[in-house]
């Protein structure tokens, strides 16, 4: 049985993330979406809220589970018996950082490998920070995130 981990901040989850989740869930028996608690970053949504939002929009995918984690990704992966870490690549700008992370993680734990999925071109520009920026001014985020999550994001900015 192959278990994959798709880690990230997901603050909030976007259609780009969801595309990676849909595609990678078909490549493994079980896909764990690992929501990073990132204590130092002051996220818009708490880890619990981010987990709930992701659960809401992935409930139709049978082999997906959503959990938050703290600490090193490879330790989380090891504790879950995961074989692969899945990351999305949007552009060359993502590449250098992602390669360094993948190599570091492999150095720390050679049992876990990283695979990269090229983003769907439709979502190549999209990031959670774009969603936050546009939403903070009350702009239209309907092309960026699942429709059922829009009100939760606007509510954070009182718009
Ligand atoms: P992090 O804070 O660790 O970068 P993110 O939540 O921003 O986490 O992203 C998690 C993963 O999803 C990363 O691998 C990132 O490259 C990927 N990703 C982010 N946005 C998109 C997108 N629009 N299309 C495809 N992959 C994406």
Short mmCIF file of N, CA and C and ligand atoms in Angstrom, two decimals:
data_model
loop_
_atom_site.label_atom_id
_atom_site.label_comp_id
_atom_site.label_asym_id
_atom_site.label_seq_id
_atom_site.Cartn_x
_atom_site.Cartn_y
_atom_site.Cartn_z
N UNK A 1 0.84 -1.20 0.00
CA UNK A 1 0.00 0.00 0.00
C UNK A 1 0.88 1.26 0.00
N UNK A 2 0.63 2.14 -0.95
CA UNK A 2 1.41 3.38 -1.06
C UNK A 2 0.67 4.53 -0.38
N UNK A 3 1.40 5.19 0.51
CA UNK A 3 0.83 6.36 1.17
C UNK A 3 1.61 7.60 0.77
N UNK A 4 0.88 8.63 0.36
CA UNK A 4 1.51 9.90 0.00
C UNK A 4 1.13 10.98 0.98
N UNK A 5 2.04 11.95 1.13
CA UNK A 5 1.73 13.12 1.96
C UNK A 5 1.84 14.37 1.10
N UNK A 6 0.81 15.16 1.11
CA UNK A 6 0.84 16.45 0.40
C UNK A 6 0.85 17.54 1.49
N UNK A 7 2.02 18.11 1.76
CA UNK A 7 2.12 19.07 2.84
C UNK A 7 2.01 20.52 2.35
N UNK A 8 1.58 21.39 3.22
CA UNK A 8 1.54 22.80 2.87
C UNK A 8 0.86 23.60 3.96
N UNK A 9 0.81 24.91 3.72
CA UNK A 9 0.14 25.78 4.68
C UNK A 9 -1.36 25.84 4.40
N UNK A 10 -1.72 25.83 3.13
CA UNK A 10 -3.14 25.83 2.72
C UNK A 10 -3.92 26.92 3.44
N UNK A 11 -3.43 28.14 3.35
CA UNK A 11 -4.01 29.24 4.15
C UNK A 11 -4.59 30.33 3.24
N UNK A 12 -5.68 30.11 2.53
CA UNK A 12 -6.52 28.91 2.51
C UNK A 12 -6.18 28.01 1.31
N UNK A 13 -6.83 26.84 1.28
CA UNK A 13 -6.68 25.94 0.14
C UNK A 13 -7.22 26.63 -1.12
N UNK A 14 -6.51 26.46 -2.24
CA UNK A 14 -6.92 27.08 -3.51
C UNK A 14 -7.30 26.00 -4.53
N UNK A 15 -7.82 26.44 -5.66
CA UNK A 15 -8.13 25.49 -6.73
C UNK A 15 -6.86 24.82 -7.26
N UNK A 16 -5.72 25.51 -7.15
CA UNK A 16 -4.45 24.92 -7.56
C UNK A 16 -4.07 23.75 -6.66
N UNK A 17 -4.23 23.94 -5.35
CA UNK A 17 -3.98 22.84 -4.41
C UNK A 17 -4.93 21.67 -4.70
N UNK A 18 -6.19 22.02 -4.92
CA UNK A 18 -7.21 20.97 -5.13
C UNK A 18 -6.90 20.15 -6.38
N UNK A 19 -6.37 20.82 -7.38
CA UNK A 19 -5.98 20.12 -8.61
C UNK A 19 -4.87 19.10 -8.31
N UNK A 20 -3.89 19.51 -7.51
CA UNK A 20 -2.80 18.59 -7.14
C UNK A 20 -3.36 17.44 -6.30
N UNK A 21 -4.29 17.75 -5.41
CA UNK A 21 -4.90 16.70 -4.56
C UNK A 21 -5.65 15.69 -5.42
N UNK A 22 -6.45 16.19 -6.35
CA UNK A 22 -7.21 15.28 -7.22
C UNK A 22 -6.28 14.37 -8.01
N UNK A 23 -5.25 14.97 -8.58
CA UNK A 23 -4.35 14.17 -9.43
C UNK A 23 -3.52 13.20 -8.61
N UNK A 24 -2.97 13.67 -7.49
CA UNK A 24 -2.07 12.79 -6.74
C UNK A 24 -2.83 11.70 -5.99
N UNK A 25 -4.10 11.95 -5.67
CA UNK A 25 -4.88 10.92 -4.96
C UNK A 25 -5.06 9.68 -5.83
N UNK A 26 -4.91 9.85 -7.14
CA UNK A 26 -5.05 8.69 -8.04
C UNK A 26 -3.74 7.90 -8.14
N UNK A 27 -2.67 8.46 -7.61
CA UNK A 27 -1.36 7.81 -7.74
C UNK A 27 -0.98 6.99 -6.51
N UNK A 28 -1.71 7.20 -5.43
CA UNK A 28 -1.39 6.49 -4.18
C UNK A 28 -2.66 5.82 -3.65
N UNK A 29 -2.47 4.90 -2.71
CA UNK A 29 -3.64 4.26 -2.11
C UNK A 29 -4.29 5.18 -1.09
N UNK A 30 -3.40 5.90 -0.39
CA UNK A 30 -3.92 6.83 0.63
C UNK A 30 -3.15 8.14 0.52
N UNK A 31 -3.87 9.24 0.53
CA UNK A 31 -3.22 10.55 0.47
C UNK A 31 -3.53 11.32 1.75
N UNK A 32 -2.45 11.68 2.46
CA UNK A 32 -2.63 12.48 3.67
C UNK A 32 -2.29 13.93 3.34
N UNK A 33 -3.25 14.81 3.55
CA UNK A 33 -2.96 16.23 3.37
C UNK A 33 -2.46 16.74 4.71
N UNK A 34 -1.21 17.16 4.74
CA UNK A 34 -0.57 17.58 5.98
C UNK A 34 -0.58 19.09 6.09
N UNK A 35 -1.34 19.59 7.04
CA UNK A 35 -1.48 21.04 7.21
C UNK A 35 -0.46 21.51 8.23
N UNK A 36 0.46 22.33 7.76
CA UNK A 36 1.54 22.81 8.60
C UNK A 36 1.01 23.83 9.60
N UNK A 37 1.34 23.62 10.88
CA UNK A 37 0.83 24.54 11.90
C UNK A 37 1.54 25.90 11.87
N UNK A 38 2.72 25.93 11.28
CA UNK A 38 3.58 27.13 11.22
C UNK A 38 3.31 28.22 12.27
N UNK A 39 3.83 27.95 13.43
CA UNK A 39 3.65 28.85 14.57
C UNK A 39 4.16 30.26 14.32
N UNK A 40 5.25 30.37 13.53
CA UNK A 40 5.89 31.68 13.40
C UNK A 40 5.22 32.58 12.36
N UNK A 41 4.32 32.01 11.55
CA UNK A 41 3.84 32.76 10.37
C UNK A 41 2.58 33.61 10.55
N UNK A 42 1.88 33.50 11.69
CA UNK A 42 0.60 34.18 11.88
C UNK A 42 -0.36 33.92 10.73
N UNK A 43 -0.82 32.71 10.60
CA UNK A 43 -1.73 32.40 9.50
C UNK A 43 -3.08 33.09 9.62
N UNK A 44 -3.76 33.24 8.49
CA UNK A 44 -5.11 33.82 8.49
C UNK A 44 -6.08 32.88 9.19
N UNK A 45 -5.99 31.59 8.85
CA UNK A 45 -6.85 30.57 9.46
C UNK A 45 -6.01 29.73 10.42
N UNK A 46 -6.59 29.35 11.54
CA UNK A 46 -5.89 28.44 12.45
C UNK A 46 -5.73 27.09 11.75
N UNK A 47 -4.85 26.27 12.27
CA UNK A 47 -4.63 24.95 11.66
C UNK A 47 -5.94 24.15 11.65
N UNK A 48 -6.71 24.24 12.74
CA UNK A 48 -7.97 23.50 12.82
C UNK A 48 -8.94 23.98 11.75
N UNK A 49 -8.99 25.30 11.55
CA UNK A 49 -9.88 25.85 10.52
C UNK A 49 -9.44 25.40 9.14
N UNK A 50 -8.14 25.41 8.90
CA UNK A 50 -7.63 25.00 7.58
C UNK A 50 -7.95 23.53 7.31
N UNK A 51 -7.79 22.71 8.35
CA UNK A 51 -8.13 21.28 8.22
C UNK A 51 -9.61 21.14 7.85
N UNK A 52 -10.48 21.89 8.56
CA UNK A 52 -11.92 21.79 8.30
C UNK A 52 -12.28 22.23 6.89
N UNK A 53 -11.66 23.33 6.44
CA UNK A 53 -11.95 23.82 5.08
C UNK A 53 -11.54 22.78 4.03
N UNK A 54 -10.38 22.17 4.24
CA UNK A 54 -9.90 21.17 3.27
C UNK A 54 -10.82 19.94 3.29
N UNK A 55 -11.23 19.53 4.50
CA UNK A 55 -12.13 18.37 4.60
C UNK A 55 -13.42 18.62 3.83
N UNK A 56 -13.93 19.84 3.96
CA UNK A 56 -15.17 20.21 3.29
C UNK A 56 -15.09 20.00 1.78
N UNK A 57 -13.95 20.33 1.19
CA UNK A 57 -13.87 20.28 -0.28
C UNK A 57 -13.19 19.02 -0.81
N UNK A 58 -12.84 18.10 0.08
CA UNK A 58 -12.23 16.84 -0.40
C UNK A 58 -13.05 15.62 0.05
N UNK A 59 -14.23 15.88 0.60
CA UNK A 59 -15.03 14.77 1.17
C UNK A 59 -15.44 13.76 0.10
N UNK A 60 -15.42 14.19 -1.16
CA UNK A 60 -15.82 13.27 -2.25
C UNK A 60 -14.66 12.38 -2.71
N UNK A 61 -13.46 12.59 -2.18
CA UNK A 61 -12.33 11.75 -2.58
C UNK A 61 -12.08 10.73 -1.46
N UNK A 62 -12.35 9.47 -1.78
CA UNK A 62 -12.37 8.41 -0.75
C UNK A 62 -11.06 8.24 0.01
N UNK A 63 -9.93 8.35 -0.70
CA UNK A 63 -8.66 7.96 -0.09
C UNK A 63 -7.87 9.13 0.49
N UNK A 64 -8.56 10.24 0.74
CA UNK A 64 -7.87 11.42 1.29
C UNK A 64 -8.19 11.59 2.77
N UNK A 65 -7.15 11.82 3.56
CA UNK A 65 -7.37 12.23 4.96
C UNK A 65 -6.63 13.53 5.21
N UNK A 66 -7.13 14.32 6.12
CA UNK A 66 -6.53 15.64 6.38
C UNK A 66 -6.11 15.71 7.84
N UNK A 67 -4.85 16.10 8.05
CA UNK A 67 -4.33 16.20 9.42
C UNK A 67 -3.41 17.39 9.52
N UNK A 68 -3.28 17.96 10.70
CA UNK A 68 -2.28 19.02 10.87
C UNK A 68 -1.03 18.40 11.48
N UNK A 69 0.09 19.09 11.27
CA UNK A 69 1.32 18.60 11.89
C UNK A 69 2.25 19.76 12.20
N UNK A 70 3.17 19.46 13.08
CA UNK A 70 4.15 20.41 13.56
C UNK A 70 5.51 19.76 13.40
N UNK A 71 6.55 20.50 13.33
CA UNK A 71 7.88 19.89 13.30
C UNK A 71 8.30 19.51 11.90
N UNK A 72 9.25 18.58 11.84
CA UNK A 72 9.84 18.22 10.54
C UNK A 72 8.88 17.37 9.72
N UNK A 73 8.79 17.73 8.45
CA UNK A 73 7.92 16.98 7.54
C UNK A 73 8.32 15.50 7.46
N UNK A 74 9.62 15.24 7.40
CA UNK A 74 10.04 13.83 7.26
C UNK A 74 9.67 13.02 8.51
N UNK A 75 9.67 13.65 9.66
CA UNK A 75 9.26 12.94 10.88
C UNK A 75 7.77 12.61 10.81
N UNK A 76 6.99 13.58 10.34
CA UNK A 76 5.55 13.35 10.18
C UNK A 76 5.32 12.22 9.16
N UNK A 77 6.05 12.29 8.05
CA UNK A 77 5.92 11.27 7.00
C UNK A 77 6.25 9.89 7.56
N UNK A 78 7.36 9.82 8.30
CA UNK A 78 7.80 8.54 8.89
C UNK A 78 6.74 8.01 9.86
N UNK A 79 6.20 8.90 10.68
CA UNK A 79 5.21 8.46 11.69
C UNK A 79 3.93 7.94 11.03
N UNK A 80 3.68 8.39 9.82
CA UNK A 80 2.48 7.96 9.11
C UNK A 80 2.77 6.79 8.17
N UNK A 81 4.01 6.36 8.13
CA UNK A 81 4.38 5.28 7.23
C UNK A 81 4.28 5.67 5.77
N UNK A 82 4.51 6.95 5.49
CA UNK A 82 4.36 7.44 4.10
C UNK A 82 5.57 7.10 3.25
N UNK A 83 5.34 6.86 1.98
CA UNK A 83 6.41 6.53 1.04
C UNK A 83 6.85 7.75 0.24
N UNK A 84 5.90 8.62 -0.06
CA UNK A 84 6.24 9.78 -0.91
C UNK A 84 5.63 11.07 -0.38
N UNK A 85 6.39 12.13 -0.62
CA UNK A 85 5.93 13.49 -0.36
C UNK A 85 5.56 14.06 -1.72
N UNK A 86 4.43 14.71 -1.80
CA UNK A 86 4.00 15.29 -3.08
C UNK A 86 4.03 16.79 -2.99
N UNK A 87 4.62 17.42 -3.97
CA UNK A 87 4.64 18.88 -4.01
C UNK A 87 4.24 19.34 -5.40
N UNK A 88 3.68 20.52 -5.48
CA UNK A 88 3.30 21.09 -6.77
C UNK A 88 4.36 22.08 -7.21
N UNK A 89 4.61 22.13 -8.50
CA UNK A 89 5.56 23.11 -9.04
C UNK A 89 4.82 24.04 -9.98
N UNK A 90 4.83 25.32 -9.65
CA UNK A 90 4.13 26.29 -10.49
C UNK A 90 5.04 26.88 -11.55
N UNK A 91 6.24 27.24 -11.15
CA UNK A 91 7.13 27.95 -12.08
C UNK A 91 8.56 27.72 -11.63
N UNK A 92 9.48 28.20 -12.44
CA UNK A 92 10.90 28.06 -12.13
C UNK A 92 11.21 28.63 -10.75
N UNK A 93 10.48 29.67 -10.39
CA UNK A 93 10.74 30.30 -9.09
C UNK A 93 10.50 29.34 -7.93
N UNK A 94 9.59 28.39 -8.09
CA UNK A 94 9.36 27.38 -7.04
C UNK A 94 10.50 26.37 -6.98
N UNK A 95 11.19 26.21 -8.12
CA UNK A 95 12.04 25.03 -8.29
C UNK A 95 13.23 24.98 -7.33
N UNK A 96 13.91 26.10 -7.20
CA UNK A 96 15.15 26.09 -6.41
C UNK A 96 14.87 25.70 -4.95
N UNK A 97 13.85 26.33 -4.39
CA UNK A 97 13.47 26.04 -3.01
C UNK A 97 12.99 24.60 -2.86
N UNK A 98 12.16 24.17 -3.79
CA UNK A 98 11.59 22.82 -3.71
C UNK A 98 12.68 21.75 -3.84
N UNK A 99 13.63 21.99 -4.74
CA UNK A 99 14.71 21.02 -4.92
C UNK A 99 15.55 20.92 -3.65
N UNK A 100 15.85 22.07 -3.07
CA UNK A 100 16.64 22.09 -1.84
C UNK A 100 15.91 21.35 -0.71
N UNK A 101 14.60 21.60 -0.59
CA UNK A 101 13.81 20.92 0.45
C UNK A 101 13.80 19.41 0.22
N UNK A 102 13.59 19.02 -1.04
CA UNK A 102 13.50 17.59 -1.35
C UNK A 102 14.83 16.90 -1.04
N UNK A 103 15.92 17.56 -1.38
CA UNK A 103 17.24 16.96 -1.13
C UNK A 103 17.54 16.91 0.36
N UNK A 104 17.15 17.96 1.07
CA UNK A 104 17.36 17.98 2.52
C UNK A 104 16.56 16.86 3.18
N UNK A 105 15.29 16.74 2.78
CA UNK A 105 14.44 15.72 3.38
C UNK A 105 14.97 14.32 3.10
N UNK A 106 15.50 14.14 1.90
CA UNK A 106 16.03 12.82 1.54
C UNK A 106 17.30 12.50 2.33
N UNK A 107 18.07 13.55 2.61
CA UNK A 107 19.28 13.38 3.41
C UNK A 107 18.90 12.95 4.84
N UNK A 108 17.87 13.59 5.37
CA UNK A 108 17.45 13.28 6.74
C UNK A 108 16.82 11.89 6.82
N UNK A 109 16.01 11.57 5.82
CA UNK A 109 15.33 10.27 5.83
C UNK A 109 15.26 9.71 4.41
N UNK A 110 16.12 8.76 4.12
CA UNK A 110 16.21 8.25 2.75
C UNK A 110 15.06 7.29 2.39
N UNK A 111 14.17 7.02 3.36
CA UNK A 111 13.02 6.16 3.04
C UNK A 111 11.90 6.92 2.35
N UNK A 112 11.95 8.24 2.44
CA UNK A 112 10.86 9.04 1.89
C UNK A 112 11.36 9.85 0.70
N UNK A 113 10.68 9.71 -0.43
CA UNK A 113 11.06 10.42 -1.63
C UNK A 113 10.05 11.52 -1.92
N UNK A 114 10.47 12.51 -2.71
CA UNK A 114 9.55 13.58 -3.09
C UNK A 114 9.23 13.49 -4.57
N UNK A 115 7.96 13.60 -4.90
CA UNK A 115 7.63 13.71 -6.33
C UNK A 115 6.92 15.05 -6.57
N UNK A 116 7.18 15.60 -7.76
CA UNK A 116 6.62 16.91 -8.10
C UNK A 116 5.59 16.77 -9.20
N UNK A 117 4.48 17.45 -9.03
CA UNK A 117 3.50 17.51 -10.11
C UNK A 117 3.52 18.93 -10.67
N UNK A 118 3.61 19.00 -12.00
CA UNK A 118 3.56 20.31 -12.64
C UNK A 118 2.14 20.84 -12.50
N UNK A 119 2.04 22.09 -12.11
CA UNK A 119 0.71 22.66 -11.93
C UNK A 119 -0.06 22.71 -13.24
N UNK A 120 -1.37 22.60 -13.09
CA UNK A 120 -2.26 22.85 -14.23
C UNK A 120 -2.04 24.31 -14.63
N UNK A 121 -1.84 24.55 -15.91
CA UNK A 121 -1.50 25.89 -16.40
C UNK A 121 -2.57 26.92 -15.98
N UNK A 122 -3.80 26.45 -15.82
CA UNK A 122 -4.90 27.34 -15.41
C UNK A 122 -4.62 28.01 -14.07
N UNK A 123 -3.83 27.31 -13.23
CA UNK A 123 -3.62 27.79 -11.87
C UNK A 123 -2.17 28.19 -11.59
N UNK A 124 -1.41 28.38 -12.65
CA UNK A 124 0.02 28.61 -12.49
C UNK A 124 0.33 29.88 -11.70
N UNK A 125 -0.56 30.85 -11.76
CA UNK A 125 -0.33 32.15 -11.09
C UNK A 125 -0.85 32.13 -9.66
N UNK A 126 -1.55 31.09 -9.31
CA UNK A 126 -2.37 31.13 -8.10
C UNK A 126 -1.63 30.72 -6.84
N UNK A 127 -1.80 31.50 -5.78
CA UNK A 127 -1.22 31.13 -4.49
C UNK A 127 -2.20 31.57 -3.40
N UNK A 128 -2.02 31.03 -2.21
CA UNK A 128 -2.88 31.42 -1.09
C UNK A 128 -2.71 32.91 -0.79
N UNK A 129 -1.49 33.43 -1.00
CA UNK A 129 -1.28 34.85 -0.69
C UNK A 129 -2.03 35.74 -1.68
N UNK A 130 -2.16 35.31 -2.94
CA UNK A 130 -2.97 36.06 -3.91
C UNK A 130 -4.43 36.10 -3.43
N UNK A 131 -4.92 34.96 -2.97
CA UNK A 131 -6.30 34.89 -2.48
C UNK A 131 -6.50 35.85 -1.31
N UNK A 132 -5.55 35.83 -0.37
CA UNK A 132 -5.67 36.70 0.82
C UNK A 132 -5.65 38.17 0.42
N UNK A 133 -4.74 38.51 -0.48
CA UNK A 133 -4.60 39.90 -0.92
C UNK A 133 -5.90 40.40 -1.57
N UNK A 134 -6.41 39.62 -2.53
CA UNK A 134 -7.62 40.04 -3.25
C UNK A 134 -8.81 40.10 -2.29
N UNK A 135 -8.93 39.08 -1.43
CA UNK A 135 -10.07 39.03 -0.51
C UNK A 135 -10.03 40.19 0.49
N UNK A 136 -8.83 40.60 0.86
CA UNK A 136 -8.71 41.67 1.86
C UNK A 136 -9.30 42.98 1.36
N UNK A 137 -9.36 43.13 0.03
CA UNK A 137 -9.98 44.34 -0.55
C UNK A 137 -11.40 44.05 -1.04
N UNK A 138 -11.92 42.90 -0.68
CA UNK A 138 -13.28 42.55 -1.09
C UNK A 138 -13.39 42.16 -2.55
N UNK A 139 -12.26 41.85 -3.19
CA UNK A 139 -12.26 41.48 -4.62
C UNK A 139 -12.84 40.08 -4.85
N UNK A 140 -13.06 39.77 -6.12
CA UNK A 140 -13.69 38.50 -6.50
C UNK A 140 -12.67 37.36 -6.44
N UNK A 141 -12.92 36.39 -5.56
CA UNK A 141 -12.00 35.25 -5.44
C UNK A 141 -12.63 33.96 -5.97
N UNK A 142 -13.73 34.12 -6.72
CA UNK A 142 -14.46 32.92 -7.17
C UNK A 142 -13.66 32.06 -8.16
N UNK A 143 -12.65 32.66 -8.80
CA UNK A 143 -11.84 31.86 -9.72
C UNK A 143 -10.63 31.22 -9.02
N UNK A 144 -10.48 31.49 -7.74
CA UNK A 144 -9.27 31.07 -7.02
C UNK A 144 -9.50 29.93 -6.03
N UNK A 145 -10.66 29.93 -5.41
CA UNK A 145 -10.92 28.91 -4.38
C UNK A 145 -12.30 28.29 -4.59
N UNK A 146 -12.54 27.11 -3.98
CA UNK A 146 -13.87 26.52 -4.12
C UNK A 146 -14.94 27.49 -3.61
N UNK A 147 -16.04 27.55 -4.34
CA UNK A 147 -17.10 28.55 -4.04
C UNK A 147 -17.59 28.45 -2.59
N UNK A 148 -17.69 27.20 -2.07
CA UNK A 148 -18.25 27.04 -0.73
C UNK A 148 -17.34 27.57 0.38
N UNK A 149 -16.12 27.95 0.02
CA UNK A 149 -15.21 28.48 1.05
C UNK A 149 -15.12 30.01 1.02
N UNK A 150 -15.73 30.61 0.00
CA UNK A 150 -15.55 32.06 -0.18
C UNK A 150 -16.00 32.87 1.04
N UNK A 151 -17.14 32.53 1.60
CA UNK A 151 -17.65 33.35 2.71
C UNK A 151 -16.74 33.26 3.93
N UNK A 152 -16.12 32.09 4.14
CA UNK A 152 -15.21 31.95 5.29
C UNK A 152 -14.00 32.87 5.14
N UNK A 153 -13.53 33.04 3.89
CA UNK A 153 -12.36 33.90 3.66
C UNK A 153 -12.76 35.37 3.81
N UNK A 154 -13.88 35.76 3.19
CA UNK A 154 -14.32 37.15 3.32
C UNK A 154 -14.58 37.51 4.79
N UNK A 155 -15.12 36.55 5.54
CA UNK A 155 -15.46 36.82 6.95
C UNK A 155 -14.22 37.23 7.75
N UNK A 156 -13.05 36.66 7.36
CA UNK A 156 -11.81 37.00 8.08
C UNK A 156 -11.44 38.47 7.90
N UNK A 157 -11.91 39.06 6.80
CA UNK A 157 -11.58 40.47 6.53
C UNK A 157 -12.79 41.39 6.75
N UNK A 158 -13.85 40.82 7.30
CA UNK A 158 -15.07 41.59 7.49
C UNK A 158 -15.56 42.27 6.23
N UNK A 159 -15.44 41.54 5.09
CA UNK A 159 -15.97 42.12 3.83
C UNK A 159 -17.08 41.25 3.27
P1 LIG B 1 3.97 26.22 1.49
O1 LIG B 1 3.59 27.30 2.47
O2 LIG B 1 4.66 25.04 2.08
O3 LIG B 1 4.59 26.73 0.21
P2 LIG B 1 1.47 26.09 0.13
O4 LIG B 1 0.19 25.81 0.81
O5 LIG B 1 1.68 27.44 -0.41
O6 LIG B 1 2.59 25.60 1.10
O7 LIG B 1 1.65 25.04 -1.04
C1 LIG B 1 1.65 23.66 -0.81
C2 LIG B 1 2.09 22.97 -2.07
O8 LIG B 1 1.17 23.25 -3.12
C3 LIG B 1 3.44 23.38 -2.59
O9 LIG B 1 4.05 22.25 -3.16
C4 LIG B 1 3.11 24.38 -3.67
O10 LIG B 1 4.12 24.43 -4.66
C5 LIG B 1 1.85 23.78 -4.22
N1 LIG B 1 1.00 24.78 -4.84
C6 LIG B 1 0.65 25.99 -4.36
N2 LIG B 1 -0.14 26.65 -5.22
C7 LIG B 1 -0.30 25.84 -6.30
C8 LIG B 1 -0.97 25.96 -7.55
N3 LIG B 1 -1.62 27.07 -7.88
N4 LIG B 1 -0.90 24.92 -8.40
C9 LIG B 1 -0.20 23.82 -8.07
N5 LIG B 1 0.49 23.65 -6.94
C10 LIG B 1 0.44 24.64 -6.04
#
